[in-house]
Coordinates of C-alpha atoms in Angstrom, one line a residue:
Chain A
M230 CA 26.6 -5.7 -12.9
V231 CA 24.8 -6.6 -16.1
R232 CA 21.4 -8.2 -16.9
E233 CA 20.0 -9.1 -20.2
Y234 CA 16.3 -9.6 -21.2
T235 CA 14.2 -10.4 -24.2
V236 CA 11.1 -8.3 -25.0
Y237 CA 8.4 -10.1 -27.0
G238 CA 6.7 -8.2 -29.8
N239 CA 2.9 -7.6 -29.7
D240 CA 2.6 -9.6 -26.5
F241 CA 0.6 -7.3 -24.2
V242 CA 0.4 -9.9 -21.5
R243 CA 4.2 -9.9 -20.9
A244 CA 4.5 -6.2 -21.7
G245 CA 6.0 -4.4 -18.7
E246 CA 7.7 -7.4 -17.2
V247 CA 11.2 -6.4 -18.2
S248 CA 10.8 -2.9 -16.8
G249 CA 9.4 -4.4 -13.6
K250 CA 12.4 -6.6 -13.2
I251 CA 14.7 -3.7 -13.7
K252 CA 12.8 -1.7 -11.1
T253 CA 13.1 -4.5 -8.6
I254 CA 16.9 -4.6 -9.2
L255 CA 17.2 -0.8 -8.8
K256 CA 15.3 -1.0 -5.5
G257 CA 17.4 -3.9 -4.2
L258 CA 20.6 -2.0 -5.0
G259 CA 19.3 1.0 -3.2
Y260 CA 19.4 3.8 -5.8
P261 CA 17.6 7.0 -4.8
P262 CA 13.8 7.0 -5.2
E263 CA 13.8 9.9 -7.7
M264 CA 16.2 8.1 -9.9
I265 CA 14.2 4.9 -9.7
R266 CA 11.1 6.8 -10.8
R267 CA 12.8 8.2 -13.9
A268 CA 14.3 4.8 -14.7
A269 CA 10.8 3.2 -14.3
I270 CA 9.2 5.6 -16.7
T271 CA 11.9 5.4 -19.3
T272 CA 12.3 1.6 -19.3
Y273 CA 8.6 1.1 -19.4
E274 CA 8.2 3.4 -22.4
A275 CA 11.2 1.9 -24.2
E276 CA 9.9 -1.6 -23.6
M277 CA 6.4 -0.7 -24.8
N278 CA 7.9 0.8 -28.0
M279 CA 9.6 -2.5 -28.7
V280 CA 6.4 -4.4 -28.0
I281 CA 4.2 -2.1 -30.2
H282 CA 6.5 -1.1 -33.1
A283 CA 9.5 -3.4 -33.4
D284 CA 8.2 -7.0 -32.8
G285 CA 10.3 -7.2 -29.7
G286 CA 14.0 -7.0 -29.1
R287 CA 16.8 -7.3 -26.5
V288 CA 17.5 -5.2 -23.4
R289 CA 20.9 -4.9 -21.8
A290 CA 21.0 -3.2 -18.4
S291 CA 24.4 -2.2 -16.8
F292 CA 24.4 -1.0 -13.3
S293 CA 27.2 0.9 -11.6
P294 CA 27.3 3.3 -8.7
E295 CA 27.7 6.2 -11.0
E296 CA 25.0 5.4 -13.6
V297 CA 22.6 2.9 -15.1
V298 CA 22.9 2.3 -18.8
L299 CA 19.9 0.7 -20.6
V300 CA 20.3 -0.5 -24.1
F301 CA 17.2 -1.4 -26.0
A302 CA 18.1 -3.0 -29.4
D303 CA 15.5 -4.1 -31.9
Q304 CA 15.4 -5.3 -35.5
G305 CA 12.2 -3.5 -36.3
P306 CA 11.2 -1.1 -39.0
G307 CA 13.5 1.8 -37.8
I308 CA 12.3 5.4 -37.3
A309 CA 12.0 7.2 -40.6
D310 CA 11.8 10.7 -39.2
L311 CA 13.4 11.0 -35.8
N312 CA 12.4 14.7 -35.4
L313 CA 8.7 13.8 -35.8
A314 CA 9.1 10.8 -33.5
M315 CA 10.5 13.1 -30.8
Q316 CA 7.4 15.3 -30.9
A317 CA 4.9 14.9 -28.2
G318 CA 1.7 13.3 -29.6
W319 CA 3.1 11.9 -32.8
S320 CA 2.7 8.2 -33.2
T321 CA 2.7 5.4 -35.8
A322 CA 1.1 2.9 -33.4
S323 CA -1.3 0.4 -34.9
E324 CA -5.0 0.6 -34.4
T325 CA -4.8 -2.5 -32.1
A326 CA -2.2 -0.8 -29.9
R327 CA -4.2 2.4 -29.7
Q328 CA -7.3 0.5 -28.7
L329 CA -5.3 -0.9 -25.8
G330 CA -4.5 2.6 -24.7
F331 CA -1.0 2.9 -26.2
G332 CA 0.3 5.0 -29.1
G333 CA -0.2 8.3 -27.3
G334 CA 2.9 9.6 -28.9
M335 CA 4.7 10.3 -25.6
G336 CA 7.1 7.4 -25.6
L337 CA 10.3 9.0 -27.0
P338 CA 9.5 12.5 -25.6
N339 CA 9.1 11.0 -22.1
I340 CA 12.3 8.9 -22.5
R341 CA 14.2 12.1 -23.4
R342 CA 12.6 14.1 -20.7
Y343 CA 13.4 11.6 -17.8
S344 CA 16.8 10.4 -18.9
D345 CA 20.2 12.0 -18.2
A346 CA 21.5 11.0 -21.7
L347 CA 19.8 9.5 -24.7
D348 CA 21.3 8.1 -27.8
I349 CA 19.2 6.9 -30.7
D350 CA 20.7 4.8 -33.5
T351 CA 18.1 4.0 -36.1
K352 CA 18.0 2.9 -39.7
V353 CA 14.9 2.2 -41.7
G354 CA 14.6 -1.5 -42.4
T355 CA 17.4 -2.5 -40.0
G356 CA 16.2 -1.5 -36.5
T357 CA 16.7 0.9 -33.6
T358 CA 19.0 1.0 -30.7
L359 CA 18.2 3.3 -27.8
T360 CA 20.9 3.9 -25.2
I361 CA 19.4 5.5 -22.1
T362 CA 21.6 6.7 -19.2
I363 CA 20.2 7.5 -15.8
R364 CA 22.3 8.8 -13.0
P365 CA 21.6 9.2 -9.3
G366 CA 21.2 12.9 -8.6
G367 CA 20.6 13.6 -12.3
R368 CA 17.8 15.8 -13.6
N369 CA 14.9 16.4 -11.4
L370 CA 11.4 15.3 -12.3
Chain B
M148 CA 6.5 3.3 20.6
N149 CA 9.6 3.2 18.5
Q150 CA 8.8 2.2 14.9
E151 CA 11.6 -0.3 14.8
E152 CA 10.3 -2.1 17.9
Y153 CA 6.7 -2.5 17.1
V154 CA 5.3 -5.6 15.4
P155 CA 1.7 -5.2 14.4
I156 CA 1.0 -8.9 14.2
Y157 CA 2.1 -11.4 16.8
L158 CA 2.2 -15.1 17.0
N159 CA 0.3 -17.2 19.5
I160 CA 3.2 -19.6 19.7
S161 CA 1.4 -22.6 21.2
Q162 CA -1.1 -22.5 18.3
C163 CA 1.4 -22.3 15.5
V164 CA 2.4 -25.6 13.9
G165 CA 4.8 -24.1 11.3
C166 CA 2.5 -25.1 8.4
T167 CA 3.8 -22.2 6.1
A168 CA 0.2 -21.1 5.2
C169 CA 1.0 -17.5 6.4
M170 CA 4.5 -17.5 4.9
Q171 CA 3.2 -18.5 1.5
R172 CA 0.6 -15.8 1.4
C173 CA 2.4 -12.8 2.9
P174 CA 2.5 -10.2 0.1
T175 CA 5.7 -8.7 1.3
E176 CA 7.6 -12.0 2.1
A177 CA 7.8 -10.8 5.7
I178 CA 7.3 -14.2 7.3
R179 CA 9.8 -17.1 7.8
I180 CA 9.5 -20.4 9.6
R181 CA 12.2 -20.7 12.2
G182 CA 12.4 -23.7 14.5
G183 CA 9.0 -24.9 13.4
K184 CA 7.2 -21.6 14.2
A185 CA 6.3 -18.5 12.1
A186 CA 8.4 -15.4 12.6
V187 CA 7.3 -12.0 11.3
M188 CA 10.1 -9.6 10.1
R189 CA 8.7 -6.4 11.6
E190 CA 10.4 -4.1 9.2
R191 CA 8.8 -5.7 6.2
C192 CA 5.3 -6.2 7.7
V193 CA 2.7 -3.9 6.2
A194 CA 0.0 -5.1 8.7
C195 CA -2.4 -6.1 6.0
G196 CA -3.7 -9.0 8.1
E197 CA -3.5 -11.6 5.3
C198 CA -1.7 -14.0 7.7
I199 CA -4.5 -13.6 10.3
R200 CA -7.0 -14.5 7.6
V201 CA -5.3 -17.6 6.2
C202 CA -3.9 -19.2 9.4
P203 CA -5.9 -22.4 9.8
H204 CA -4.9 -22.5 13.5
H205 CA -5.7 -18.9 14.3
A206 CA -2.2 -18.4 15.6
M207 CA -1.7 -15.0 14.1
E208 CA -3.2 -12.1 16.1
A209 CA -3.3 -8.4 15.8
R210 CA -2.0 -6.2 18.6
V211 CA -5.3 -4.6 19.7
D212 CA -6.6 -3.5 23.0
R213 CA -9.3 -5.5 24.8
L214 CA -12.6 -3.8 25.7
D215 CA -12.0 -4.5 29.4
Q216 CA -8.7 -2.7 29.2
V217 CA -10.2 0.5 27.8
L218 CA -13.7 0.7 29.3
G219 CA -13.5 2.4 32.7
K220 CA -9.9 3.5 32.3
Y221 CA -11.0 7.1 31.6
K222 CA -13.6 9.4 33.3
Y223 CA -15.3 9.7 30.0
T224 CA -14.9 7.3 27.1
I225 CA -15.9 7.9 23.5
A226 CA -16.4 5.1 21.0
L227 CA -15.3 5.9 17.5
P228 CA -16.9 3.2 15.4
A229 CA -15.4 2.5 12.0
Q230 CA -18.0 2.6 9.2
A231 CA -17.4 -1.1 8.6
L232 CA -19.0 -2.0 12.0
Y233 CA -22.4 -1.0 10.7
G234 CA -22.4 -3.8 8.2
Q235 CA -21.7 -6.7 10.6
F236 CA -25.2 -7.4 11.8
P237 CA -27.8 -9.4 9.9
G238 CA -30.8 -8.3 11.9
I239 CA -30.7 -4.5 11.6
K240 CA -31.8 -2.0 8.9
T241 CA -30.2 1.1 10.4
R242 CA -27.1 1.9 12.4
S243 CA -29.1 3.1 15.4
P244 CA -28.9 -0.2 17.2
V245 CA -25.1 -0.1 16.8
L246 CA -24.7 3.4 18.0
E247 CA -27.1 3.0 20.9
G248 CA -25.7 -0.4 21.7
L249 CA -22.2 1.0 22.1
R250 CA -23.6 3.3 24.9
R251 CA -25.3 0.3 26.5
M252 CA -21.9 -1.5 26.5
G253 CA -20.4 1.3 28.6
F254 CA -19.2 4.0 26.3
D255 CA -20.3 7.5 27.4
E256 CA -20.6 8.8 23.9
V257 CA -20.4 7.6 20.3
F258 CA -18.8 9.7 17.6
E259 CA -19.0 8.4 14.1
V260 CA -15.7 8.1 12.2
A261 CA -17.9 8.7 9.2
T262 CA -18.5 12.2 10.3
A263 CA -14.8 13.0 10.2
A264 CA -14.5 11.2 6.9
E265 CA -16.9 13.7 5.4
V266 CA -14.7 16.6 6.6
V267 CA -11.6 14.8 5.1
S268 CA -13.5 14.3 1.9
A269 CA -14.3 18.0 1.6
A270 CA -10.7 18.9 2.3
T271 CA -9.5 16.5 -0.3
H272 CA -11.9 18.0 -2.8
Y273 CA -10.3 21.4 -2.1
E274 CA -6.8 19.9 -2.2
L275 CA -7.4 18.4 -5.7
A276 CA -8.4 21.8 -7.1
H277 CA -6.0 24.1 -5.2
G278 CA -3.3 22.1 -3.4
S279 CA 0.3 21.4 -4.3
I280 CA 0.4 17.6 -4.1
P281 CA 1.4 16.2 -7.6
H282 CA -1.5 14.4 -9.3
P283 CA -2.7 11.7 -9.2
I284 CA -3.1 12.2 -5.4
L285 CA -2.9 8.8 -3.7
T286 CA -5.3 8.4 -0.8
T287 CA -3.8 7.4 2.6
V288 CA -6.7 6.2 4.7
C289 CA -5.5 2.6 4.3
P290 CA -2.4 2.4 6.4
V291 CA -1.2 -0.7 4.4
V292 CA -0.8 1.6 1.4
L293 CA 1.2 4.0 3.4
R294 CA 3.5 1.3 4.7
L295 CA 3.8 -0.3 1.3
V296 CA 4.7 3.0 -0.4
R297 CA 7.5 3.6 2.1
I298 CA 8.9 0.2 1.6
R299 CA 8.4 -0.7 -2.0
F300 CA 7.5 2.6 -3.8
P301 CA 9.4 5.4 -2.1
S302 CA 9.4 7.4 -5.3
L303 CA 5.6 7.8 -4.9
L304 CA 5.9 9.4 -1.5
P305 CA 5.2 13.0 -2.9
H306 CA 1.9 11.8 -4.2
L307 CA 0.5 10.8 -0.8
L308 CA -2.4 12.8 0.5
N309 CA -0.8 14.2 3.6
Y310 CA -4.0 14.4 5.8
R311 CA -4.7 12.6 9.0
S312 CA -7.1 9.7 8.7
P313 CA -10.8 10.2 9.6
M314 CA -10.1 7.9 12.7
E315 CA -7.4 10.3 13.9
M316 CA -9.5 13.4 13.1
A317 CA -12.5 11.9 14.9
A318 CA -10.5 11.5 18.0
R319 CA -9.2 15.1 18.0
W320 CA -12.6 16.5 17.2
S321 CA -14.7 14.4 19.6
R322 CA -12.3 15.0 22.5
Q323 CA -12.5 18.7 22.0
L324 CA -16.3 18.7 21.8
A325 CA -16.6 16.4 24.8
S326 CA -14.2 18.4 26.9
R327 CA -16.2 21.5 26.2
K328 CA -19.5 19.7 27.0
T329 CA -18.4 18.0 30.2
G330 CA -15.8 20.4 31.5
L331 CA -13.4 17.5 31.9
A332 CA -9.7 17.9 31.0
P333 CA -8.8 16.4 27.6
E334 CA -6.6 13.8 29.3
D335 CA -9.6 12.4 31.2
I336 CA -11.3 11.7 28.0
G337 CA -10.6 8.4 26.3
C338 CA -11.1 8.0 22.5
V339 CA -11.4 4.3 21.5
Y340 CA -11.5 3.3 17.8
I341 CA -13.4 0.2 16.8
S342 CA -11.2 -1.2 14.0
P343 CA -11.9 -3.6 11.1
C344 CA -8.2 -4.2 10.6
P345 CA -4.7 -4.6 12.2
A346 CA -3.2 -1.9 10.1
K347 CA -5.2 0.8 11.9
C348 CA -3.7 -0.4 15.1
A349 CA -0.2 -0.4 13.6
S350 CA -0.8 3.1 12.3
I351 CA -1.3 4.6 15.7
Q352 CA 1.8 2.8 17.0
D353 CA 4.2 3.9 14.4
S354 CA 2.3 6.6 12.8
I355 CA 3.8 7.8 9.5
G356 CA 2.5 11.4 9.3
T357 CA 1.3 12.1 12.8
L358 CA 3.8 12.7 15.6
K359 CA 1.5 11.6 18.4
T360 CA -1.9 9.9 18.0
A361 CA -5.0 11.3 19.7
L362 CA -6.4 7.8 20.2
N363 CA -6.2 6.1 23.5
G364 CA -7.1 2.6 22.4
I365 CA -8.1 0.4 19.5
V366 CA -10.4 -2.5 19.9
S367 CA -11.4 -4.9 17.1
V368 CA -14.8 -5.2 15.4
A369 CA -14.4 -8.9 16.0
E370 CA -14.5 -8.4 19.7
V371 CA -17.1 -5.7 19.8
A372 CA -19.6 -7.2 17.3
P373 CA -20.8 -10.2 19.4
R374 CA -21.0 -8.0 22.5
L375 CA -23.0 -5.5 20.7
Q376 CA -25.3 -8.1 19.3
A377 CA -26.1 -9.2 22.8
V378 CA -27.2 -5.7 23.9
M379 CA -29.1 -4.6 20.8
D380 CA -32.4 -6.2 21.5
G381 CA -35.2 -3.7 22.0
I382 CA -33.3 -0.7 20.5
E383 CA -35.5 1.0 18.0
D384 CA -34.2 0.3 14.5
E385 CA -35.0 3.6 12.9
E386 CA -32.7 6.4 11.7
S387 CA -33.2 8.9 14.4
F388 CA -30.6 11.3 15.8
P389 CA -28.2 13.3 13.7
H390 CA -25.8 11.0 11.9
S391 CA -23.3 11.4 9.2
G392 CA -24.5 11.0 5.6
A393 CA -23.9 8.3 3.1
A394 CA -20.7 10.0 1.9
G395 CA -18.9 9.4 5.1
V396 CA -20.2 5.9 5.7
G397 CA -19.5 4.9 2.1
W398 CA -15.7 5.1 2.8
A399 CA -16.0 1.5 4.2
I400 CA -16.5 0.2 0.7
S401 CA -13.8 0.5 -2.0
G402 CA -14.7 3.5 -4.2
G403 CA -16.6 5.3 -1.5
Q404 CA -13.8 7.8 -0.7
A405 CA -13.5 8.9 -4.4
A406 CA -17.3 9.2 -4.5
A407 CA -17.3 11.3 -1.3
V408 CA -14.5 13.5 -2.6
G409 CA -16.4 14.0 -5.8
E410 CA -13.5 13.2 -8.2
S411 CA -14.7 11.1 -11.1
N412 CA -11.3 10.9 -12.9
N413 CA -10.2 8.3 -10.5
V414 CA -8.7 4.8 -10.3
V415 CA -10.0 2.7 -7.5
A416 CA -8.5 -0.7 -6.6
S417 CA -8.7 -3.1 -3.7
G418 CA -6.9 -6.2 -2.6
M419 CA -3.1 -6.5 -2.1
E420 CA -2.2 -7.8 -5.6
N421 CA -4.3 -5.2 -7.4
L422 CA -3.0 -2.3 -5.3
I423 CA 0.6 -3.4 -5.9
R424 CA -0.1 -3.4 -9.7
I425 CA -1.6 0.0 -9.5
L426 CA 1.4 1.4 -7.6
E427 CA 3.7 -0.2 -10.2
A428 CA 1.6 1.5 -13.0
L429 CA 1.8 4.8 -11.1
E430 CA 5.5 4.5 -10.8
D431 CA 5.8 3.7 -14.5
G432 CA 4.0 7.0 -15.3
K433 CA 1.0 5.2 -16.7
L434 CA -1.6 7.1 -14.6
S435 CA -0.4 10.6 -15.4
S436 CA -3.9 11.6 -16.7
V437 CA -5.7 10.5 -13.5
E438 CA -6.5 12.9 -10.6
L439 CA -7.1 10.6 -7.7
V440 CA -6.0 7.0 -6.9
E441 CA -7.9 5.3 -4.1
L442 CA -6.4 2.1 -2.8
S443 CA -7.4 -0.3 -0.1
A444 CA -5.6 -3.5 0.9
C445 CA -8.8 -5.4 1.7
T446 CA -11.5 -6.4 -0.8
P447 CA -14.0 -4.7 -1.2
G448 CA -12.6 -2.0 1.1
C449 CA -12.5 -1.8 4.9
V450 CA -15.6 -4.0 5.2
G451 CA -13.2 -6.8 4.3
G452 CA -10.7 -6.1 7.1
A453 CA -9.1 -9.0 8.8
L454 CA -10.7 -8.1 12.1
T455 CA -14.3 -8.2 10.9
V456 CA -16.7 -11.1 11.3
E457 CA -19.2 -10.8 8.5
N458 CA -18.4 -11.9 4.9
P459 CA -17.0 -8.7 3.3
F460 CA -19.4 -8.8 0.3
I461 CA -22.5 -9.4 2.5
A462 CA -21.4 -6.6 4.8
A463 CA -20.9 -4.2 1.8
A464 CA -24.3 -5.1 0.4
R465 CA -25.9 -4.5 3.7
L466 CA -24.2 -1.2 4.2
R467 CA -25.2 0.0 0.7
K468 CA -28.8 -0.9 1.5
M469 CA -28.6 0.9 4.9
M470 CA -27.2 4.0 3.2
Q471 CA -30.2 4.3 1.0
G472 CA -32.2 5.2 4.1
F473 CA -29.8 8.0 5.2
G474 CA -30.8 11.6 5.3
P475 CA -28.4 14.3 4.2
S476 CA -25.3 14.6 6.4
V477 CA -25.8 16.7 9.5
P478 CA -23.0 19.2 9.8
V479 CA -21.1 19.0 13.1
S480 CA -19.4 22.2 14.1
D481 CA -15.9 23.0 15.2
C482 CA -13.9 20.3 13.5
P483 CA -10.2 21.2 14.2
V484 CA -9.5 21.4 10.4
E485 CA -6.3 23.4 11.1
D486 CA -5.0 20.2 12.6
M487 CA -5.7 18.0 9.6
R488 CA -2.3 18.1 7.8
W489 CA 0.5 15.7 8.8
E490 CA 3.2 17.3 10.7
K491 CA 6.0 15.2 9.4
T492 CA 6.9 13.9 6.0
P493 CA 7.3 10.2 5.7
A494 CA 10.9 9.1 4.8
P495 CA 11.6 6.2 2.4
S496 CA 12.3 2.9 4.1
Q497 CA 15.5 1.1 3.2
V498 CA 14.3 -2.4 3.9
L499 CA 14.7 -3.7 0.4
R500 CA 18.2 -2.4 0.0
L501 CA 20.8 -5.2 0.0
D502 CA 23.7 -3.0 1.2
E503 CA 24.4 0.6 2.0
D504 CA 27.2 0.4 -0.5
L505 CA 26.1 0.1 -4.1
S506 CA 29.1 -2.0 -5.2
R507 CA 28.6 -4.4 -2.4
A508 CA 24.9 -4.5 -3.1
M509 CA 25.7 -5.6 -6.6
E510 CA 28.0 -8.3 -5.5
K511 CA 25.3 -9.6 -3.2
M512 CA 22.7 -9.5 -5.9
D513 CA 24.9 -11.5 -8.2
R514 CA 25.5 -14.1 -5.4
I515 CA 21.8 -14.3 -4.7
R516 CA 21.1 -15.0 -8.3
A517 CA 23.8 -17.6 -8.6
L518 CA 22.4 -19.4 -5.5
A519 CA 18.8 -19.0 -6.5
D520 CA 19.6 -20.5 -10.0
S521 CA 21.1 -23.6 -8.3
L522 CA 17.9 -24.2 -6.4
P523 CA 14.9 -26.2 -7.8
G524 CA 12.6 -23.1 -8.0
M525 CA 9.7 -25.0 -6.6
N526 CA 9.1 -22.5 -3.8
C527 CA 8.0 -25.4 -1.6
G528 CA 8.8 -23.5 1.6
A529 CA 10.3 -26.5 3.4
C530 CA 13.4 -24.5 4.2
G531 CA 11.4 -21.9 6.0
A532 CA 11.5 -19.2 3.3
P533 CA 8.6 -18.4 1.0
S534 CA 10.6 -18.9 -2.2
C535 CA 13.9 -20.1 -3.5
K536 CA 14.8 -16.5 -4.2
A537 CA 14.0 -15.5 -0.6
F538 CA 16.1 -18.4 0.7
A539 CA 19.0 -17.2 -1.4
E540 CA 18.5 -13.6 -0.2
D541 CA 18.3 -14.7 3.4
A542 CA 21.5 -16.7 3.0
V543 CA 23.5 -13.9 1.3
T544 CA 22.3 -11.1 3.5
G545 CA 23.0 -13.0 6.7
R546 CA 19.4 -13.5 7.6
G547 CA 19.7 -17.2 7.1
H548 CA 19.5 -19.6 10.0
G549 CA 21.3 -22.7 8.8
A550 CA 18.2 -24.2 7.1
R551 CA 18.9 -26.4 4.1
C552 CA 17.1 -26.9 0.8
V553 CA 15.5 -30.3 1.0
F554 CA 16.3 -30.9 -2.7
R555 CA 19.9 -29.6 -2.4
P556 CA 21.1 -30.7 1.0
D557 CA 24.6 -30.0 -0.2
T558 CA 23.8 -26.3 -0.2
P559 CA 23.6 -25.3 3.5
E560 CA 23.1 -21.6 4.1
H561 CA 26.1 -21.2 6.2
E562 CA 28.4 -22.3 3.4
V563 CA 27.1 -19.6 1.1
L564 CA 27.6 -16.8 3.6

């Protein structure tokens, strides 16, 4: 089963709606609670990254009994130094985003921590695609 | 009573005209209109009482005991007044007329739930510093929160404060003290809670953390308040005998529990929509730097319960003013603190799951979407479901009852099944 969504850049009113919809689907399908929690955290962080850094993008969520694969594709600025971006506390968020309480530098580190597999395809000036895999019975919180 | 059998809200069927007011406002979409009458889906009901509040015909009622059923049933009867009761009366400055009035009404003794709330507050303070519950700790005094977490946010179950409520503790504590004082056997002592809301009643019927409740009855503030008013005349309106302090009484107003616990790094929210948003945020990991989350289904806290009579904000203001005249809390000895922890861990509810089998659940979800997309999306409720999406869900999951969409009469439910 596949669902696709649009995330709107710098729109802090809609921000979180896509991860909310994905959570509702996960609960309706009956995935285990611990997996839903990890999916909630990772999708929310990935969605917020798109809102804050990439002027939005597209989300494709594929659901199967074995795993949920979430692809977040944007045409934003790309990540210049992936190692830095994966460090807790490091952020390039704008002043506006920080004033709204975002930009804590925990986005990618949390996505890595709570996912069972993470692939990051990024190119400066072209965009970033995150592929997040979450499995029932995967890593524990 | 078995959890699956108990419905906390029941319909006075002759009063119901099938107007959809309750169905449209139910926060968990637990109500349908069937054959021109409202029907509550018990497994989805969180007992918040919103339907009781909004029904213009007063057809929705909470399952509570009547005073006549509980008074005189036991050799010795203890009233356990919820803190919210104190704020219901316009003519009084202190709670003395309430406490004394309850005795005049026929209770042998009054034990403030607020007193137990102070003990639970102190224990929560200790739990925050030394306990093993992952932070933020989510308070559980509001039974609606408990039910909602089980149904919609099962991944948050480990965050729940696994203590019995002050109501439950007050019953255990007061019975023990009264048994010692009177020499009566514990089973001859009746503990009756005076409740501001239907959820408290539900929580003793299908208790989530407690195996067997210590309460013998629950009556509503709405029934007690006018009877109290009638016997209050002439009672001295001065703070006199030992009472609980403002910390315990403040629990009736949203934020009071966090204040009593003494945790300033807290998030406090009240009202169904707000508490659902906070639970979503907690699930998304947004509140990881917070220590305590206090949620109540009613605004602004228990004073706004569906079984109260006074306007919630007036009651809260009155209670705050009353609390200014309180002395320090008077410690009551021998609280059975060793009995405070839940003896069972709540299990997630599977109510929202479309099918036991994931592949079949996906098929159903696709069919629901296809059907919902073919409907007008006006959520008019004429079919008896609160939204087009709910209509589609009912049809695909077999909960449908042959109702049709008035705009798409060519789409009867039974054809979709």
